[in-house]
Amino acid sequence: MSKTVTGISTTIAAGPLPKVAWGKGGHVTDSTDKTYVDGSGGPAVYSLGYGNEEVTEAIKAQLDRIMHGYRYTFTSDPLEELTEYILAGCGPEFGAVVLVSGGSEAMESCLKIALQYHSARGEISRRRFISRQRSWHGNTLGVLALSGFAERRAPFEGALMPASLLSPVNAYRPPEGVSPDELARHCAHELEEEILRLGPDTVAAFVFEPVVGAAGGVVPAPTGYAAMVREICTRHGVLMIADEVMCGSGRCGTYRALTHDDVVPDIMSIAKGMSGGYIPLGAAVYSIPVRDAITATYGGVMTGHTFTGHTVACAAGAAVHRIFRRDGLIEHVGANGSHLRALLAEALAGIDEVGDLRGRGYFIGIELVADPVTKTPFPRDRELFLRVRECALANGLICYPSGGNVDGVLGDTIILAPRYNAPDAELVEIAGKLGVSVRQALAQIGRD
Ligand SMILES: Cc1ncc(COP(=O)(O)O)c(C=O)c1O
């Protein structure tokens, strides 16, 4: 019988969802008293785990003072403190922040800032966006049009704005005939060709995830790719927008994921881990030249919402950033990422179907394939990624399996994104339960 799990139709016996009751540290308990270790921080969000008393106290204290100062009437201490943390984390090239309520709003703001920048400079013809297949930029109509997650786009096709979606950039699955060594140059060249085909004066921005999240199963760009893209964008007056909703805010071991590539975008988004899931929050961050051009013509950016810079949300975000900084958590994630990968590699050792284990910091993707030599994915009707999810839940593990990374439909990946402050025993527990769950899911489809 067909059922639905997180919006994806499925034929496996997916029971009703457990009801969440409470959480502490890296563990969450449901209403039947079953406890799960959270290996993915939910959807790569809970950067400090559950029930962090410093964050909840900061929220309560702010609520006791005032919940919300409306942005057209007031600024506030939490808003200013959070803005300072974000700008310090992003680096001196960045000049302004728009605070919103999540990743899609952050990405919509990034697009609007890019368009407003070109309008401010009189380049009104620059309206077109270029992005990539196997990427995810959000659920609102604007950024859905730039997202290459076929299954999530399908019901809305025909109503999405025109955009150019280039090849995915994945060293494990390079385009046919392209060697891994040539991948960065090949894909950067594809971007330049598309800019030239459209006419550079029509292109507003190139939008990409520095480390692709759900749509690709954690795919870091190959060495050199981001720098080549940066150079091409600059040469053609095209803005570079980095979508760091999932991979940013320290998840990859640096505040900006692109720091790893030594590249600075013009505009970027963050969300998810920036408030640890305590209150919905996101941000669009943009460079000093972008800010100055917009300010000179318009006085300020024309994006934002009723709850932009919401005071309690900012208090949560500021508390999370304070803890990141005080406890050196982002540096810890950077230093300990290889240890997490080693634990996972050990737990999955001997499973031939593990085709690739990849990622940065505490953002790891595992790709399961039917044949590790040819990299052939499993047929969709095996629903392997969903089976892993079900087995993991039964074993008391939360992970983030995702399908469709190969061609939009085929492909089984599992994402792990533990909290930055997880003790080693928790990482060991996650790895151990994942190994058991993957073996059980494979056994269900006759692969033991
Ligand atoms: C890279 C990326 N961009 C944007 C979004 C949209 O964020 P939200 O779901 O908070 O609207 C997501 C969500 O998963 C994401 O992973």
Coordinates of C-alpha atoms and ligand atoms in Angstrom, one line a residue:
M1 CA 0.0 0.0 0.0
S2 CA 1.3 3.4 -0.8
K3 CA 2.0 5.8 2.1
T4 CA 3.7 9.1 2.5
V5 CA 6.9 9.8 4.5
T6 CA 8.0 13.4 4.6
G7 CA 6.2 14.2 1.4
I8 CA 7.7 11.2 -0.6
S9 CA 5.3 8.5 -1.7
T10 CA 6.5 5.1 -0.5
T11 CA 5.4 1.5 -0.5
I12 CA 7.3 0.3 2.6
A13 CA 5.4 -0.3 5.8
A14 CA 5.9 3.2 7.3
G15 CA 4.0 3.3 10.5
P16 CA 2.6 6.4 12.1
L17 CA 5.3 8.8 13.2
P18 CA 6.4 8.6 16.9
K19 CA 5.3 11.6 19.0
V20 CA 8.2 13.6 20.4
A21 CA 8.2 14.2 24.1
W22 CA 11.5 15.7 25.4
G23 CA 15.2 15.8 24.6
K24 CA 18.5 16.4 26.4
G25 CA 21.9 16.6 24.9
G26 CA 22.1 14.3 21.9
H27 CA 19.1 12.2 22.8
V28 CA 15.4 12.6 22.2
T29 CA 12.6 10.6 23.8
D30 CA 9.2 9.9 22.4
S31 CA 5.8 9.6 24.1
T32 CA 6.3 5.9 24.6
D33 CA 9.6 6.5 26.5
K34 CA 11.7 5.2 23.6
T35 CA 15.0 7.1 23.3
Y36 CA 16.9 7.9 20.1
V37 CA 20.4 9.2 19.6
D38 CA 20.2 12.1 17.1
G39 CA 22.9 11.4 14.4
S40 CA 21.7 14.2 12.1
G41 CA 20.6 17.0 14.4
G42 CA 17.2 16.5 12.9
P43 CA 17.6 18.0 9.4
A44 CA 21.2 19.3 10.2
V45 CA 19.8 21.9 12.6
Y46 CA 20.4 21.1 16.3
S47 CA 24.0 22.3 16.4
L48 CA 24.0 22.3 20.3
G49 CA 21.6 19.4 20.9
Y50 CA 18.5 19.4 22.9
G51 CA 17.6 21.2 26.1
N52 CA 20.7 23.5 26.2
E53 CA 19.9 25.5 29.4
E54 CA 22.0 28.6 28.4
V55 CA 20.0 29.0 25.2
T56 CA 16.6 28.3 26.9
E57 CA 17.5 30.8 29.7
A58 CA 18.4 33.4 27.1
I59 CA 15.1 32.9 25.4
K60 CA 13.1 33.1 28.7
A61 CA 15.0 36.2 29.8
Q62 CA 14.2 37.9 26.6
L63 CA 10.6 36.9 26.7
D64 CA 10.4 38.4 30.2
R65 CA 11.7 41.7 28.9
I66 CA 10.0 41.9 25.5
M67 CA 9.2 39.4 22.8
H68 CA 9.4 41.5 19.7
G69 CA 10.5 45.0 18.7
Y70 CA 9.2 45.6 15.2
R71 CA 12.0 46.3 12.8
Y72 CA 10.7 49.6 11.4
T73 CA 10.3 50.9 14.9
F74 CA 13.2 49.5 16.9
T75 CA 16.6 47.8 16.8
S76 CA 17.5 45.7 19.9
D77 CA 20.5 44.3 21.8
P78 CA 20.0 40.7 20.6
L79 CA 19.6 41.8 17.0
E80 CA 22.8 43.9 17.2
E81 CA 24.7 41.2 19.0
L82 CA 23.7 38.5 16.6
T83 CA 24.5 40.7 13.6
E84 CA 28.0 41.2 15.0
Y85 CA 28.6 37.5 15.5
I86 CA 27.5 36.7 12.0
L87 CA 29.6 39.5 10.4
A88 CA 32.6 38.4 12.5
G89 CA 32.1 34.8 11.5
C90 CA 31.7 35.6 7.8
G91 CA 34.7 37.9 7.5
P92 CA 35.6 41.5 6.8
E93 CA 34.3 41.5 3.2
F94 CA 30.7 41.3 4.5
G95 CA 28.8 44.4 5.4
A96 CA 25.2 43.7 6.2
V97 CA 22.7 41.1 7.3
V98 CA 19.0 40.6 6.8
L99 CA 17.6 38.3 9.5
V100 CA 14.6 36.2 8.5
S101 CA 12.8 33.1 9.8
G102 CA 14.4 30.2 7.9
G103 CA 16.4 29.0 4.9
S104 CA 13.9 29.6 2.1
E105 CA 13.3 33.1 3.3
A106 CA 17.1 33.6 3.5
M107 CA 17.5 32.4 0.0
E108 CA 14.7 34.5 -1.4
S109 CA 16.3 37.5 0.2
C110 CA 19.6 36.6 -1.5
L111 CA 18.0 36.6 -4.9
K112 CA 16.2 39.9 -4.2
I113 CA 19.4 41.5 -3.0
A114 CA 21.2 40.4 -6.2
L115 CA 18.4 41.9 -8.4
Q116 CA 18.3 45.1 -6.4
Y117 CA 22.1 45.5 -6.7
H118 CA 21.9 45.3 -10.5
S119 CA 18.9 47.6 -10.6
A120 CA 20.8 50.1 -8.3
R121 CA 23.7 50.1 -10.8
G122 CA 21.4 50.6 -13.8
E123 CA 22.0 47.0 -15.1
I124 CA 18.3 46.3 -15.1
S125 CA 18.6 43.5 -17.8
R126 CA 20.4 41.3 -15.3
R127 CA 17.4 39.2 -14.2
R128 CA 18.4 35.6 -14.9
F129 CA 19.7 33.1 -12.3
I130 CA 21.9 30.1 -13.0
S131 CA 22.1 27.2 -10.5
R132 CA 22.8 23.5 -10.6
Q133 CA 20.9 20.2 -10.8
R134 CA 20.9 18.0 -7.6
S135 CA 20.7 21.1 -5.4
W136 CA 18.1 22.4 -3.0
H137 CA 17.5 26.0 -2.2
G138 CA 14.1 25.9 -0.6
N139 CA 10.4 25.4 -0.8
T140 CA 9.1 28.9 -1.8
L141 CA 8.4 29.4 -5.5
G142 CA 11.4 31.6 -6.3
V143 CA 14.1 29.3 -4.9
L144 CA 12.2 26.2 -5.9
A145 CA 12.8 27.3 -9.5
L146 CA 16.6 27.1 -8.9
S147 CA 16.4 23.8 -7.1
G148 CA 17.4 20.6 -8.9
F149 CA 15.5 18.1 -6.7
A150 CA 13.2 16.7 -9.3
E151 CA 10.6 15.1 -7.1
R152 CA 10.0 18.2 -5.0
R153 CA 9.7 20.4 -8.2
A154 CA 7.4 18.1 -10.1
P155 CA 3.9 19.2 -8.9
F156 CA 4.8 22.9 -9.6
E157 CA 6.5 22.6 -13.0
G158 CA 5.1 25.1 -15.4
A159 CA 4.7 27.8 -12.8
L160 CA 8.4 28.1 -11.8
M161 CA 10.5 31.1 -13.1
P162 CA 12.9 30.4 -16.0
A163 CA 16.4 29.5 -14.8
S164 CA 19.4 27.6 -16.1
L165 CA 20.3 24.4 -14.1
L166 CA 23.8 23.2 -14.8
S167 CA 25.3 19.7 -14.2
P168 CA 25.8 18.6 -10.6
V169 CA 29.4 18.8 -9.5
N170 CA 30.2 15.5 -7.8
A171 CA 33.6 13.9 -7.8
Y172 CA 31.9 10.4 -7.2
R173 CA 29.6 10.9 -10.2
P174 CA 31.3 13.1 -12.7
P175 CA 29.5 13.8 -16.0
E176 CA 30.1 11.0 -18.6
G177 CA 33.6 11.1 -20.1
V178 CA 34.9 13.6 -17.5
S179 CA 37.7 12.3 -15.2
P180 CA 37.6 13.4 -11.5
D181 CA 40.7 15.5 -12.2
E182 CA 39.0 17.5 -15.0
L183 CA 35.7 17.9 -13.1
A184 CA 36.3 21.3 -11.6
R185 CA 37.5 22.9 -14.8
H186 CA 34.8 21.1 -16.9
C187 CA 31.9 22.3 -14.6
A188 CA 33.3 25.8 -14.3
H189 CA 33.6 26.0 -18.1
E190 CA 30.0 24.9 -18.3
L191 CA 29.0 27.9 -16.2
E192 CA 30.9 30.3 -18.4
E193 CA 29.4 28.8 -21.6
E194 CA 25.9 29.3 -20.1
I195 CA 26.7 32.9 -19.2
L196 CA 27.9 33.6 -22.7
R197 CA 24.9 31.7 -24.3
L198 CA 22.5 33.8 -22.3
G199 CA 24.5 37.0 -22.7
P200 CA 26.4 38.2 -19.6
D201 CA 24.3 41.4 -19.4
T202 CA 21.2 39.2 -18.7
V203 CA 22.6 37.1 -15.8
A204 CA 22.1 38.3 -12.2
A205 CA 23.8 35.6 -10.2
F206 CA 25.1 32.1 -10.0
V207 CA 23.6 30.2 -7.0
F208 CA 25.2 27.1 -5.5
E209 CA 25.6 25.1 -2.3
P210 CA 29.4 24.9 -1.5
V211 CA 28.6 21.5 0.0
V212 CA 25.4 20.1 -1.5
G213 CA 23.1 18.9 1.3
A214 CA 19.9 16.8 0.9
A215 CA 19.6 16.8 -2.9
G216 CA 23.1 15.3 -3.4
G217 CA 23.8 13.6 -0.1
V218 CA 26.6 15.9 1.2
V219 CA 28.7 16.7 -1.9
P220 CA 31.7 19.0 -1.4
A221 CA 32.9 20.7 -4.6
P222 CA 36.2 19.4 -6.0
T223 CA 39.3 21.4 -5.2
G224 CA 39.6 24.6 -7.3
Y225 CA 36.0 24.6 -8.5
A226 CA 34.8 27.5 -6.3
A227 CA 37.8 29.6 -7.1
M228 CA 37.3 29.1 -10.9
V229 CA 33.6 30.0 -10.5
R230 CA 34.5 33.1 -8.5
E231 CA 36.8 34.3 -11.3
I232 CA 34.2 33.7 -14.0
C233 CA 31.5 35.5 -12.1
T234 CA 33.7 38.5 -11.4
R235 CA 34.8 38.7 -15.0
H236 CA 31.2 38.7 -16.3
G237 CA 29.7 41.0 -13.6
V238 CA 27.6 38.1 -12.3
L239 CA 27.1 37.8 -8.5
M240 CA 28.1 34.7 -6.7
I241 CA 25.5 33.5 -4.2
A242 CA 26.5 30.7 -1.8
D243 CA 23.7 28.8 -0.2
E244 CA 25.1 27.9 3.2
V245 CA 21.7 27.1 4.8
M246 CA 22.7 23.5 5.5
C247 CA 26.5 23.5 5.3
G248 CA 27.2 26.9 7.0
S249 CA 27.2 28.3 10.6
G250 CA 30.1 26.0 11.4
R251 CA 28.7 22.7 10.3
C252 CA 31.8 22.0 8.1
G253 CA 34.3 23.2 10.6
T254 CA 34.5 26.9 9.6
Y255 CA 31.8 29.5 10.0
R256 CA 31.5 29.8 6.2
A257 CA 31.7 26.5 4.4
L258 CA 33.4 28.3 1.5
T259 CA 36.3 29.4 3.7
H260 CA 37.6 25.9 3.0
D261 CA 38.0 26.8 -0.7
D262 CA 39.4 30.2 0.2
V263 CA 36.6 31.9 -1.7
V264 CA 34.3 34.8 -0.7
P265 CA 30.9 35.0 -2.3
D266 CA 29.0 38.3 -2.9
I267 CA 25.9 37.2 -1.1
M268 CA 25.3 34.1 1.1
S269 CA 22.5 32.5 3.2
I270 CA 22.7 30.8 6.5
A271 CA 19.9 29.2 8.7
K272 CA 19.5 25.8 10.3
G273 CA 22.4 25.5 12.8
M274 CA 22.6 29.2 13.5
S275 CA 19.9 29.1 16.1
G276 CA 20.3 25.4 16.9
G277 CA 16.6 24.8 16.2
Y278 CA 15.5 26.7 19.4
I279 CA 13.7 29.4 17.4
P280 CA 13.3 29.5 13.5
L281 CA 16.0 31.8 12.1
G282 CA 17.9 32.5 8.9
A283 CA 19.9 35.2 7.4
A284 CA 21.1 36.7 4.1
V285 CA 24.6 38.2 4.4
Y286 CA 26.1 40.4 1.7
S287 CA 29.3 42.1 0.9
I288 CA 30.3 45.8 1.5
P289 CA 30.2 46.7 -2.3
V290 CA 26.7 45.1 -2.6
R291 CA 25.5 47.0 0.5
D292 CA 26.9 50.3 -0.7
A293 CA 25.5 50.1 -4.2
I294 CA 22.0 49.4 -2.9
T295 CA 22.2 52.0 -0.1
A296 CA 23.4 54.7 -2.5
T297 CA 20.4 54.2 -4.8
Y298 CA 17.6 53.0 -2.6
G299 CA 18.7 53.7 1.0
G300 CA 18.4 50.0 1.9
V301 CA 17.4 46.5 0.8
M302 CA 13.8 45.9 -0.1
T303 CA 13.4 42.5 1.4
G304 CA 12.2 41.3 4.8
H305 CA 9.1 40.3 6.6
T306 CA 7.0 41.1 9.7
F307 CA 9.3 38.9 11.8
T308 CA 12.6 40.0 10.3
G309 CA 15.0 40.4 13.2
H310 CA 12.5 39.0 15.7
T311 CA 13.8 39.9 19.1
V312 CA 13.4 36.5 20.8
A313 CA 14.7 34.6 17.8
C314 CA 17.8 36.9 17.8
A315 CA 18.3 36.2 21.5
A316 CA 18.3 32.5 20.7
G317 CA 20.7 33.0 17.8
A318 CA 23.0 35.2 19.8
A319 CA 23.1 32.7 22.7
V320 CA 24.0 29.9 20.3
H321 CA 26.8 32.0 18.7
R322 CA 28.1 32.9 22.1
I323 CA 28.4 29.3 23.0
F324 CA 30.0 28.4 19.6
R325 CA 32.7 31.1 20.3
R326 CA 33.3 30.5 24.0
D327 CA 33.6 26.8 23.7
G328 CA 35.5 26.8 20.4
L329 CA 32.9 24.4 18.9
I330 CA 33.4 25.3 15.3
E331 CA 37.2 24.7 15.5
H332 CA 36.4 21.4 17.3
V333 CA 34.1 20.3 14.5
G334 CA 36.9 21.1 12.0
A335 CA 39.5 19.2 14.0
N336 CA 37.3 16.2 14.9
G337 CA 35.6 15.7 11.5
S338 CA 38.1 13.1 10.3
H339 CA 37.6 11.2 13.6
L340 CA 33.8 11.0 13.0
R341 CA 34.5 9.8 9.5
A342 CA 36.8 7.1 10.8
L343 CA 34.2 5.9 13.2
L344 CA 31.6 5.7 10.5
A345 CA 34.1 3.9 8.1
E346 CA 34.8 1.4 10.8
A347 CA 31.1 0.8 11.5
L348 CA 30.4 0.3 7.8
A349 CA 33.5 -1.7 7.0
G350 CA 32.7 -4.8 4.9
I351 CA 29.5 -3.5 3.5
D352 CA 30.1 -3.6 -0.3
E353 CA 27.1 -1.4 -1.0
V354 CA 28.8 1.6 0.7
G355 CA 30.0 3.3 -2.5
D356 CA 31.1 6.6 -1.0
L357 CA 31.7 8.2 2.4
R358 CA 32.3 11.9 2.0
G359 CA 31.8 15.3 3.7
R360 CA 33.5 18.0 5.8
G361 CA 33.5 18.5 9.5
Y362 CA 30.3 17.2 11.1
F363 CA 28.5 17.0 7.7
I364 CA 28.8 13.5 6.3
G365 CA 27.1 11.7 3.4
I366 CA 27.1 7.9 2.8
E367 CA 26.0 6.7 -0.7
L368 CA 24.7 3.2 -1.0
V369 CA 25.0 1.5 -4.5
A370 CA 24.0 -1.8 -5.9
D371 CA 27.4 -2.2 -7.6
P372 CA 30.4 -0.3 -6.2
V373 CA 32.4 -0.8 -9.4
T374 CA 29.9 0.6 -11.8
K375 CA 28.2 2.8 -9.1
T376 CA 24.8 1.6 -10.3
P377 CA 22.1 2.7 -7.9
F378 CA 19.4 0.5 -6.5
P379 CA 16.1 0.5 -8.2
R380 CA 13.7 3.1 -6.8
D381 CA 11.1 0.5 -5.8
R382 CA 13.6 -1.0 -3.2
E383 CA 13.3 2.3 -1.3
L384 CA 16.5 1.6 0.4
F385 CA 17.0 5.1 1.9
L386 CA 13.6 4.9 3.5
R387 CA 14.3 1.4 4.8
V388 CA 17.5 2.7 6.4
R389 CA 15.4 5.4 8.1
E390 CA 12.9 2.9 9.4
C391 CA 15.6 0.5 10.7
A392 CA 17.5 3.3 12.3
L393 CA 14.4 4.6 14.1
A394 CA 13.7 1.0 15.3
N395 CA 17.3 0.9 16.6
G396 CA 17.0 4.2 18.4
L397 CA 18.9 6.3 15.8
I398 CA 17.8 9.4 14.0
C399 CA 19.6 9.9 10.6
Y400 CA 18.7 11.8 7.5
P401 CA 18.3 9.5 4.5
S402 CA 17.6 11.1 1.1
G403 CA 16.8 9.7 -2.3
G404 CA 17.3 10.9 -5.9
N405 CA 20.9 12.1 -5.8
V406 CA 21.8 10.2 -9.0
D407 CA 19.3 11.5 -11.5
G408 CA 16.6 13.1 -9.4
V409 CA 14.8 9.8 -8.8
L410 CA 17.4 7.1 -8.3
G411 CA 20.0 7.1 -5.5
D412 CA 20.2 6.3 -1.8
T413 CA 22.2 8.5 0.6
I414 CA 22.3 8.9 4.3
I415 CA 23.2 12.2 5.9
L416 CA 24.8 12.5 9.4
A417 CA 25.2 15.9 11.1
P418 CA 25.6 15.5 14.8
R419 CA 25.6 18.3 17.3
Y420 CA 28.9 20.2 17.5
N421 CA 29.3 19.5 21.2
A422 CA 28.7 15.7 21.1
P423 CA 30.9 13.7 23.4
D424 CA 32.9 10.9 21.8
A425 CA 30.6 8.2 23.3
E426 CA 27.7 9.8 21.4
L427 CA 29.6 9.7 18.1
V428 CA 30.5 6.0 18.8
E429 CA 26.8 5.2 19.5
I430 CA 25.7 7.0 16.3
A431 CA 28.2 5.1 14.2
G432 CA 27.4 1.7 15.8
K433 CA 23.7 2.1 15.3
L434 CA 24.1 3.2 11.8
G435 CA 26.2 0.2 10.9
V436 CA 23.5 -2.1 12.3
S437 CA 20.7 -0.2 10.6
V438 CA 22.3 -0.2 7.1
R439 CA 23.0 -4.0 7.4
Q440 CA 19.4 -4.6 8.4
A441 CA 18.0 -2.5 5.5
L442 CA 20.2 -4.3 3.0
A443 CA 19.1 -7.6 4.4
Q444 CA 15.5 -6.6 3.8
I445 CA 16.1 -6.3 0.1
G446 CA 18.1 -9.6 0.0
R447 CA 21.6 -8.1 0.2
D448 CA 23.1 -9.9 3.1
Ligands
LIG1 C1 20.8 24.2 1.1 C2 19.5 24.6 1.5 N1 18.9 25.8 1.2 C3 17.7 26.2 1.5 C4 16.9 25.4 2.3 C5 15.5 25.8 2.7 O1 15.5 26.0 4.1 P1 14.2 26.0 5.0 O2 13.7 24.6 4.9 O3 14.6 26.4 6.4 O4 13.2 27.0 4.4 C6 17.4 24.1 2.7 C7 16.6 23.2 3.6 O5 16.8 22.1 3.7 C8 18.7 23.7 2.3 O6 19.2 22.6 2.7

